Tab-separated table of C-alpha atoms in Angstrom:
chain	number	residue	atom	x	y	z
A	950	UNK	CA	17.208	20.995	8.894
A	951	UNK	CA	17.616	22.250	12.392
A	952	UNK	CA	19.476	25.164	13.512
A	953	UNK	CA	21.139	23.378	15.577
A	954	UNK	CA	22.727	21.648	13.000
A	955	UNK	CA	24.161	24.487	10.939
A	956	UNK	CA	25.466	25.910	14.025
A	957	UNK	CA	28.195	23.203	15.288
A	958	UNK	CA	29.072	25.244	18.506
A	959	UNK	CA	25.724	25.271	19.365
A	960	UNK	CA	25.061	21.833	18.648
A	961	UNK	CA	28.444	21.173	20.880
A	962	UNK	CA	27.376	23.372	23.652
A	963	UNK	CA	23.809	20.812	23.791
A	964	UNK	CA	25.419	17.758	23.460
A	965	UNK	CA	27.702	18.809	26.132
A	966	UNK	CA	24.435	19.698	28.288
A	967	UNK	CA	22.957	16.461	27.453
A	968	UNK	CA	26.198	14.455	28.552
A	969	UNK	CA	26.427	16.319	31.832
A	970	UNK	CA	22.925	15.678	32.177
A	971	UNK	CA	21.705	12.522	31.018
A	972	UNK	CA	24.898	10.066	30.174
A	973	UNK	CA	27.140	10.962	33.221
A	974	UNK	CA	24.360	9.677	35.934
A	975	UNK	CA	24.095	6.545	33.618
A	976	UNK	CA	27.200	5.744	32.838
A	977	UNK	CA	28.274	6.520	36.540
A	978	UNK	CA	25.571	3.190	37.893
A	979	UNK	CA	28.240	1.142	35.741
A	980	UNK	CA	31.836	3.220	36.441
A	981	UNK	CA	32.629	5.882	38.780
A	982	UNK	CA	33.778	9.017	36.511
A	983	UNK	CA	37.004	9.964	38.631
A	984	UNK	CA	39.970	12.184	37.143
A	985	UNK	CA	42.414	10.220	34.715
A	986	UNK	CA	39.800	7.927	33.558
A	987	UNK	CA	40.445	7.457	29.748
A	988	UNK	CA	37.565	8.160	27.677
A	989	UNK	CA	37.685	7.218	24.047
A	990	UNK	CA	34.507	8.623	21.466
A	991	UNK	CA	34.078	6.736	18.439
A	992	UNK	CA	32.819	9.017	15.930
A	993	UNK	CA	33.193	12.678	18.063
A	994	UNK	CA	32.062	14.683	15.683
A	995	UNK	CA	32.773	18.267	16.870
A	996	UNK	CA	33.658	16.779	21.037
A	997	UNK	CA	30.497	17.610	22.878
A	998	UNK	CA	30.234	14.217	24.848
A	999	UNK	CA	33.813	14.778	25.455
A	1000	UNK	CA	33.486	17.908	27.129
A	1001	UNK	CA	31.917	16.967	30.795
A	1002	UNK	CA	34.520	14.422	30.923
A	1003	UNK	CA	37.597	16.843	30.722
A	1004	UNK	CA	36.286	19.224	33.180
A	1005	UNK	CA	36.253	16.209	35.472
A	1006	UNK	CA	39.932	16.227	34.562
A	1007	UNK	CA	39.602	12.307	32.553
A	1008	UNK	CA	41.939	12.081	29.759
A	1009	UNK	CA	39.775	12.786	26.476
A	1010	UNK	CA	40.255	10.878	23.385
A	1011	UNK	CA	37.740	11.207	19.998
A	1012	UNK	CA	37.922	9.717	16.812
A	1013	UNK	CA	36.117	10.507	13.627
A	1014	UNK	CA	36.167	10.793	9.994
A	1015	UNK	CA	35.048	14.350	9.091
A	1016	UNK	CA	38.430	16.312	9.526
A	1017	UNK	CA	36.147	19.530	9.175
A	1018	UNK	CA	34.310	18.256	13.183
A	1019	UNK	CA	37.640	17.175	14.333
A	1020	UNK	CA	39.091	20.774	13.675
A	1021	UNK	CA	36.199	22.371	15.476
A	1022	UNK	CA	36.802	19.554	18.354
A	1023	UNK	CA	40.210	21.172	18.387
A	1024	UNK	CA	38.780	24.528	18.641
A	1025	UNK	CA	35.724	24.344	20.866
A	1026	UNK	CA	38.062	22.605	23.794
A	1027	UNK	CA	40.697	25.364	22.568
A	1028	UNK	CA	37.943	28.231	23.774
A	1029	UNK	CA	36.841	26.054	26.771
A	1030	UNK	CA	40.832	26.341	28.011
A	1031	UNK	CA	40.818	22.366	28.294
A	1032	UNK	CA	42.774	19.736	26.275
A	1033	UNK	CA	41.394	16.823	24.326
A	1034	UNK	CA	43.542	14.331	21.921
A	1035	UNK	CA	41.007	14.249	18.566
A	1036	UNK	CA	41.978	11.895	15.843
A	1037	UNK	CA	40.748	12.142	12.338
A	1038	UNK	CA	40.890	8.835	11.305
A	1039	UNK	CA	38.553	5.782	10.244
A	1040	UNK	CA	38.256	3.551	13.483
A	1041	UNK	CA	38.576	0.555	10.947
A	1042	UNK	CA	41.788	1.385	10.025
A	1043	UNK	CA	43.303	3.595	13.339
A	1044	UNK	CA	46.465	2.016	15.231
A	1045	UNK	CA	45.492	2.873	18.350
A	1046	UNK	CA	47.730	1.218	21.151
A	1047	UNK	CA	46.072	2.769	24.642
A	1048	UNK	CA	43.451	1.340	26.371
A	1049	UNK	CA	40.468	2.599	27.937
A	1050	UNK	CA	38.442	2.901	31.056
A	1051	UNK	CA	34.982	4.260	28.980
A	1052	UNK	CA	34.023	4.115	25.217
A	1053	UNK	CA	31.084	6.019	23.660
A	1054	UNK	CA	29.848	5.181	20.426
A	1055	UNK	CA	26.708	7.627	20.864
A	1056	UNK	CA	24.676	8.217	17.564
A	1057	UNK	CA	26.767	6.205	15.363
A	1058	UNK	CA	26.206	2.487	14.965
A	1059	UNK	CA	23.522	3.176	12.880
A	1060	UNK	CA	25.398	4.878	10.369
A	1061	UNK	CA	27.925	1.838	10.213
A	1062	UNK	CA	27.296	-1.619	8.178
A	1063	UNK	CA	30.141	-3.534	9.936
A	1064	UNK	CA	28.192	-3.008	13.763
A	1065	UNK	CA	29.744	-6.435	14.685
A	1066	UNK	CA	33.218	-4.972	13.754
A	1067	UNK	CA	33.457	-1.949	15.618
A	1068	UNK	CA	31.959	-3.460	18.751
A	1069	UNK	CA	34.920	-6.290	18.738
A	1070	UNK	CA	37.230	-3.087	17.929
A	1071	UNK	CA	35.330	-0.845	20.836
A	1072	UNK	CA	36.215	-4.286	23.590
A	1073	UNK	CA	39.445	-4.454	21.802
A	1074	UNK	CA	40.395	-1.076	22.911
A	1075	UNK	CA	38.900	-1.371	26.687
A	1076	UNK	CA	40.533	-1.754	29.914
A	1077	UNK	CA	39.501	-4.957	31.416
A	1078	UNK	CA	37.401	-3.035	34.292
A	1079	UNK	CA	36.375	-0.779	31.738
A	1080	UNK	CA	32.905	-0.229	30.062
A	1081	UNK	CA	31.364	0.710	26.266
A	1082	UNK	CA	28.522	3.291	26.295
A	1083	UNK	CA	26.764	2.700	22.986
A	1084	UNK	CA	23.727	4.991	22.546
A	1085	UNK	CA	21.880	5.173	19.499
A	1086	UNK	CA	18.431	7.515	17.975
A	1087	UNK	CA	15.364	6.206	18.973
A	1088	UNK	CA	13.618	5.926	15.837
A	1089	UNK	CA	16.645	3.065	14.845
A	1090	UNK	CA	15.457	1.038	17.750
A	1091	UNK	CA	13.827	-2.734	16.620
């Protein structure tokens, strides 16, 4: 196992890196990130995606199942003096009323049998102008 993966603020700190530097551009060709967007993370973990979003002031929403990553979510954007709304809850099962302008589901389809499912649930969930980033490891690629 990594280091990286024993050490969650670490591990938050690159994702957050990554985000800023890789997902923002890309996402950005489909939806200009302005302040107040609503960004909703299916399966968060610990927030690090999250993080480039809030300092661009967009309203910050993840969901996940591990209450242990949603508590550090809590904490890491605690430290980082910004505010996030994190959910521990199965995105199956979550009553979630709000809509939103961008969706990430980044790393996590692969760990889910009912893909199908949570995509109708992710375009459920989305603004009609919105969009649904869905990133996934390499190696689960066809």
């Amino acid at each position: 196992m990594q280091k990286r993966h024993t050490n969650r603020k670490q591990y938050f700190n690159e994702l957050a890196e990554t985000c800023e530097k890789y997902f923002l551009p890309f996402i950005e060709h489909h939806k200009k990130i302005t302040p107040n967007l609503s960004i909703l993370e299916i399966g968060c973990g610990e927030g690090g995606n999250l993080l480039p979003f809030s300092k661009r002031g967009c309203k910050v929403t993840g969901i996940d199942i591990s209450e242990i990553r949603i508590k550090e979510a809590k904490q890491f954007f605690q430290e980082e003096g910004l505010s996030g709304n994190f959910l521990c809850q199965d995105i199956f099962t979550a009553i979630i009323v709000e809509k939103f302008d961008i969706i990430i589901i980044h790393d996590v389809i692969e760990h889910v049998l009912a893909k199908k499912r949570l995509l109708a649930i992710a375009k459920n969930l989305l603004n009609s102008n919105g969009v649904i980033y869905v990133g996934f490891p390499p190696w689960q690629m066809p």
